[in-house]
């Protein structure tokens, strides 16, 4: 029988104390009678524990739960919103209100209006508001639109950013006669000068859209007037689109579930 040398790999007789070719001690032979398996196992365990301690500290620091910048803070707030248990007992309007508050605090919009498609008649109506005066909310609640109204670029001129987002600029007069009172400062409509392309003025608003099955438009968010009076950044707009897309799927499934319960 033979034994392989752990160093050079060559074969030696099984009773050889060391390799005939490189003098490597073989199984249990050599100074001190060879390695004690229990000692080797303990040494390995100590090394692994030290490695674990070093990596644990480094990874906890690198991947800390505490947000490290503005983008991580946005991600953290959105994650917490969607991880909340939004039960079937919570009205959809209440969910939308919470979403509006989150957006206002995170992205700095001071006026937010949220509308939904009414499954009963197919009309689009305003349901929830954040930061608006009560008389402004009442003016919104009197409005209802068809799908064609929503998409009519002659009635509501806009700059399309993506299939999920449009910019409505005050200079385009993106409202119908009689809708001036849905703005926080209607007397300023058409009188504000845009100092730079990044400014937001009275009359400006941004829409992001919620879709259900087969691109059914089920609702929308309108964001107006930021605290710094500037347009959101590209990253902020992408986050708003993402948030609206996910929330739209959630609301659509909830509407389907509620409709099914009513039929039972």
C-alpha positions as a Python dict, from the first residue, in 0.01 Angstrom:
ca = {
    (1, 'X'): (0, 0, 0),
    (2, 'X'): (112, 355, -62),
    (3, 'X'): (46, 702, 78),
    (4, 'X'): (51, 1028, -118),
    (5, 'X'): (273, 1313, -5),
    (6, 'X'): (57, 1621, 84),
    (7, 'X'): (333, 1847, -51),
    (8, 'X'): (453, 1698, -382),
    (9, 'X'): (176, 1441, -439),
    (10, 'X'): (406, 1151, -509),
    (11, 'X'): (340, 802, -372),
    (12, 'X'): (533, 654, -78),
    (13, 'X'): (505, 329, 117),
    (14, 'X'): (245, 354, 391),
    (15, 'X'): (505, 306, 665),
    (16, 'X'): (730, 584, 539),
    (17, 'X'): (800, 854, 796),
    (18, 'X'): (876, 1117, 534),
    (19, 'X'): (846, 1160, 157),
    (20, 'X'): (1128, 993, -34),
    (21, 'X'): (1127, 1283, -281),
    (22, 'X'): (1085, 1602, -78),
    (23, 'X'): (1127, 1493, 287),
    (24, 'X'): (778, 1615, 384),
    (25, 'X'): (669, 1441, 709),
    (26, 'X'): (390, 1191, 643),
    (27, 'X'): (75, 1120, 853),
    (28, 'X'): (166, 1148, 1213),
    (29, 'X'): (543, 1132, 1168),
    (30, 'X'): (800, 1406, 1207),
    (31, 'X'): (900, 1625, 1495),
    (32, 'X'): (689, 1587, 1802),
    (33, 'X'): (506, 1287, 1659),
    (34, 'X'): (310, 1494, 1403),
    (35, 'X'): (3, 1721, 1441),
    (36, 'X'): (-264, 1650, 1699),
    (37, 'X'): (-599, 1655, 1505),
    (38, 'X'): (-780, 1809, 1802),
    (39, 'X'): (-523, 2091, 1820),
    (40, 'X'): (-554, 2160, 1446),
    (41, 'X'): (-934, 2172, 1479),
    (42, 'X'): (-915, 2422, 1766),
    (43, 'X'): (-674, 2642, 1573),
    (44, 'X'): (-911, 2644, 1274),
    (45, 'X'): (-1208, 2731, 1496),
    (46, 'X'): (-1018, 3021, 1655),
    (47, 'X'): (-923, 3156, 1311),
    (48, 'X'): (-1282, 3131, 1186),
    (49, 'X'): (-1415, 3312, 1493),
    (50, 'X'): (-1163, 3592, 1443),
    (51, 'X'): (-1257, 3616, 1075),
    (52, 'X'): (-1627, 3625, 1161),
    (53, 'X'): (-1572, 3902, 1412),
    (54, 'X'): (-1372, 4109, 1165),
    (55, 'X'): (-1621, 4063, 879),
    (56, 'X'): (-1927, 4119, 1099),
    (57, 'X'): (-1798, 4457, 1212),
    (58, 'X'): (-1697, 4560, 862),
    (59, 'X'): (-2027, 4449, 704),
    (60, 'X'): (-2242, 4611, 974),
    (61, 'X'): (-2059, 4938, 915),
    (62, 'X'): (-2073, 4915, 536),
    (63, 'X'): (-2438, 4805, 521),
    (64, 'X'): (-2571, 4998, 819),
    (65, 'X'): (-2948, 5027, 846),
    (66, 'X'): (-2909, 5402, 895),
    (67, 'X'): (-2957, 5585, 559),
    (68, 'X'): (-2629, 5736, 443),
    (69, 'X'): (-2757, 5995, 192),
    (70, 'X'): (-3074, 6151, 51),
    (71, 'X'): (-3136, 5870, -195),
    (72, 'X'): (-3112, 5606, 76),
    (73, 'X'): (-3351, 5810, 292),
    (74, 'X'): (-3603, 5812, 6),
    (75, 'X'): (-3560, 5438, -40),
    (76, 'X'): (-3599, 5376, 334),
    (77, 'X'): (-3923, 5575, 363),
    (78, 'X'): (-4079, 5409, 56),
    (79, 'X'): (-3977, 5067, 181),
    (80, 'X'): (-4138, 5130, 520),
    (81, 'X'): (-4457, 5252, 350),
    (82, 'X'): (-4498, 4936, 144),
    (83, 'X'): (-4399, 4706, 432),
    (84, 'X'): (-4681, 4844, 648),
    (85, 'X'): (-4978, 4616, 691),
    (86, 'X'): (-5235, 4799, 478),
    (87, 'X'): (-5534, 4589, 571),
    (88, 'X'): (-5860, 4551, 387),
    (89, 'X'): (-6031, 4760, 654),
    (90, 'X'): (-5829, 5071, 573),
    (91, 'X'): (-6016, 5282, 314),
    (92, 'X'): (-5834, 5342, -13),
    (93, 'X'): (-5869, 5717, 42),
    (94, 'X'): (-5679, 5677, 370),
    (95, 'X'): (-5398, 5486, 194),
    (96, 'X'): (-5374, 5761, -67),
    (97, 'X'): (-5365, 6026, 206),
    (98, 'X'): (-5072, 5850, 373),
    (99, 'X'): (-4897, 5825, 37),
    (100, 'X'): (-4946, 6198, -19),
    (101, 'X'): (-4804, 6283, 324),
    (102, 'X'): (-4501, 6063, 256),
    (103, 'X'): (-4438, 6235, -79),
    (104, 'X'): (-4481, 6581, 72),
    (105, 'X'): (-4230, 6511, 350),
    (106, 'X'): (-3982, 6332, 126),
    (107, 'X'): (-3988, 6542, -191),
    (108, 'X'): (-4091, 6883, -60),
    (109, 'X'): (-4422, 6932, -243),
    (110, 'X'): (-4657, 7152, -42),
    (111, 'X'): (-4975, 7080, -242),
    (112, 'X'): (-5076, 6731, -352),
    (113, 'X'): (-5405, 6617, -503),
    (114, 'X'): (-5483, 6251, -572),
    (115, 'X'): (-5755, 6122, -801),
    (116, 'X'): (-5908, 5782, -878),
    (117, 'X'): (-6122, 5625, -1145),
    (118, 'X'): (-6469, 5554, -1006),
    (119, 'X'): (-6543, 5189, -1102),
    (120, 'X'): (-6917, 5264, -1096),
    (121, 'X'): (-6926, 5522, -1375),
    (122, 'X'): (-6569, 5518, -1511),
    (123, 'X'): (-6516, 5886, -1431),
    (124, 'X'): (-6198, 6022, -1278),
    (125, 'X'): (-6249, 6216, -956),
    (126, 'X'): (-6034, 6372, -685),
    (127, 'X'): (-6030, 6172, -362),
    (128, 'X'): (-5748, 6282, -130),
    (129, 'X'): (-5550, 6599, -65),
    (130, 'X'): (-5242, 6713, 125),
    (131, 'X'): (-5162, 7077, 201),
    (132, 'X'): (-5469, 7233, 37),
    (133, 'X'): (-5716, 7478, 191),
    (134, 'X'): (-6065, 7340, 250),
    (135, 'X'): (-6220, 7568, -14),
    (136, 'X'): (-5963, 7447, -267),
    (137, 'X'): (-6047, 7085, -184),
    (138, 'X'): (-6417, 7158, -232),
    (139, 'X'): (-6347, 7308, -574),
    (140, 'X'): (-6160, 6991, -672),
    (141, 'X'): (-6436, 6762, -550),
    (142, 'X'): (-6681, 6923, -795),
    (143, 'X'): (-6473, 6803, -1091),
    (144, 'X'): (-6503, 6476, -1283),
    (145, 'X'): (-6332, 6373, -1606),
    (146, 'X'): (-6370, 6106, -1870),
    (147, 'X'): (-6066, 5914, -1990),
    (148, 'X'): (-6064, 6127, -2305),
    (149, 'X'): (-6061, 6440, -2090),
    (150, 'X'): (-5762, 6308, -1900),
    (151, 'X'): (-5567, 6243, -2217),
    (152, 'X'): (-5677, 6556, -2409),
    (153, 'X'): (-5363, 6762, -2466),
    (154, 'X'): (-5563, 7051, -2611),
    (155, 'X'): (-5774, 7086, -2295),
    (156, 'X'): (-5479, 7024, -2066),
    (157, 'X'): (-5152, 7111, -2246),
    (158, 'X'): (-4849, 6930, -2113),
    (159, 'X'): (-4495, 6814, -2173),
    (160, 'X'): (-4479, 6436, -2165),
    (161, 'X'): (-4178, 6302, -1974),
    (162, 'X'): (-4271, 5932, -1985),
    (163, 'X'): (-4579, 5713, -1997),
    (164, 'X'): (-4598, 5757, -1619),
    (165, 'X'): (-4531, 6130, -1588),
    (166, 'X'): (-4635, 6463, -1744),
    (167, 'X'): (-4537, 6823, -1669),
    (168, 'X'): (-4817, 7082, -1685),
    (169, 'X'): (-4664, 7428, -1709),
    (170, 'X'): (-4848, 7741, -1597),
    (171, 'X'): (-4767, 7925, -1920),
    (172, 'X'): (-4972, 7664, -2111),
    (173, 'X'): (-5278, 7742, -1895),
    (174, 'X'): (-5337, 7373, -1813),
    (175, 'X'): (-5687, 7417, -1673),
    (176, 'X'): (-6038, 7489, -1795),
    (177, 'X'): (-6246, 7797, -1726),
    (178, 'X'): (-6388, 7770, -1377),
    (179, 'X'): (-6104, 7553, -1249),
    (180, 'X'): (-5891, 7845, -1134),
    (181, 'X'): (-6012, 7794, -776),
    (182, 'X'): (-5845, 7455, -761),
    (183, 'X'): (-5516, 7646, -732),
    (184, 'X'): (-5381, 7771, -403),
    (185, 'X'): (-5323, 8126, -533),
    (186, 'X'): (-5558, 8171, -830),
    (187, 'X'): (-5491, 8547, -851),
    (188, 'X'): (-5130, 8470, -950),
    (189, 'X'): (-5218, 8249, -1245),
    (190, 'X'): (-5060, 8386, -1561),
    (191, 'X'): (-4872, 8660, -1377),
    (192, 'X'): (-4561, 8475, -1255),
    (193, 'X'): (-4236, 8493, -1447),
    (194, 'X'): (-4024, 8179, -1470),
    (195, 'X'): (-3672, 8286, -1378),
    (196, 'X'): (-3506, 7965, -1495),
    (197, 'X'): (-3608, 7626, -1642),
    (198, 'X'): (-3572, 7476, -1293),
    (199, 'X'): (-3830, 7707, -1131),
    (200, 'X'): (-4187, 7609, -1048),
    (201, 'X'): (-4447, 7885, -1065),
    (202, 'X'): (-4816, 7915, -983),
    (203, 'X'): (-5003, 7706, -1239),
    (204, 'X'): (-4733, 7439, -1267),
    (205, 'X'): (-4802, 7086, -1159),
    (206, 'X'): (-4661, 6740, -1222),
    (207, 'X'): (-4875, 6432, -1279),
    (208, 'X'): (-4772, 6073, -1219),
    (209, 'X'): (-5015, 5800, -1323),
    (210, 'X'): (-5136, 5478, -1164),
    (211, 'X'): (-5224, 5189, -1393),
    (212, 'X'): (-5401, 4860, -1342),
    (213, 'X'): (-5448, 4561, -1571),
    (214, 'X'): (-5371, 4616, -1941),
    (215, 'X'): (-5270, 4979, -1886),
    (216, 'X'): (-5606, 5079, -1740),
    (217, 'X'): (-5561, 5427, -1593),
    (218, 'X'): (-5695, 5395, -1239),
    (219, 'X'): (-5566, 5715, -1081),
    (220, 'X'): (-5309, 5992, -1065),
    (221, 'X'): (-5112, 6223, -839),
    (222, 'X'): (-5082, 6598, -895),
    (223, 'X'): (-4782, 6767, -730),
    (224, 'X'): (-4764, 7145, -710),
    (225, 'X'): (-4541, 7406, -547),
    (226, 'X'): (-4220, 7281, -391),
    (227, 'X'): (-4071, 7431, -76),
    (228, 'X'): (-3762, 7548, -263),
    (229, 'X'): (-3974, 7661, -564),
    (230, 'X'): (-3770, 7438, -795),
    (231, 'X'): (-3850, 7138, -1011),
    (232, 'X'): (-3765, 6798, -862),
    (233, 'X'): (-3435, 6644, -965),
    (234, 'X'): (-3416, 6363, -1220),
    (235, 'X'): (-3363, 6105, -944),
    (236, 'X'): (-3653, 6240, -740),
    (237, 'X'): (-3882, 6220, -1042),
    (238, 'X'): (-3776, 5860, -1105),
    (239, 'X'): (-3854, 5776, -744),
    (240, 'X'): (-4196, 5942, -776),
    (241, 'X'): (-4268, 5737, -1090),
    (242, 'X'): (-4159, 5416, -918),
    (243, 'X'): (-4367, 5486, -608),
    (244, 'X'): (-4675, 5564, -815),
    (245, 'X'): (-4636, 5252, -1032),
    (246, 'X'): (-4613, 5018, -732),
    (247, 'X'): (-4892, 5193, -543),
    (248, 'X'): (-5112, 5177, -854),
    (249, 'X'): (-5077, 4798, -872),
    (250, 'X'): (-5161, 4774, -502),
    (251, 'X'): (-5470, 4996, -533),
    (252, 'X'): (-5590, 4807, -842),
    (253, 'X'): (-5568, 4470, -663),
    (254, 'X'): (-5746, 4619, -364),
    (255, 'X'): (-6028, 4751, -586),
    (256, 'X'): (-6067, 4406, -744),
    (257, 'X'): (-6081, 4245, -401),
    (258, 'X'): (-6341, 4495, -276),
    (259, 'X'): (-6552, 4441, -589),
    (260, 'X'): (-6540, 4065, -539),
    (261, 'X'): (-6657, 4099, -178),
    (262, 'X'): (-6952, 4314, -286),
    (263, 'X'): (-7064, 4044, -530),
    (264, 'X'): (-7066, 3775, -261),
}
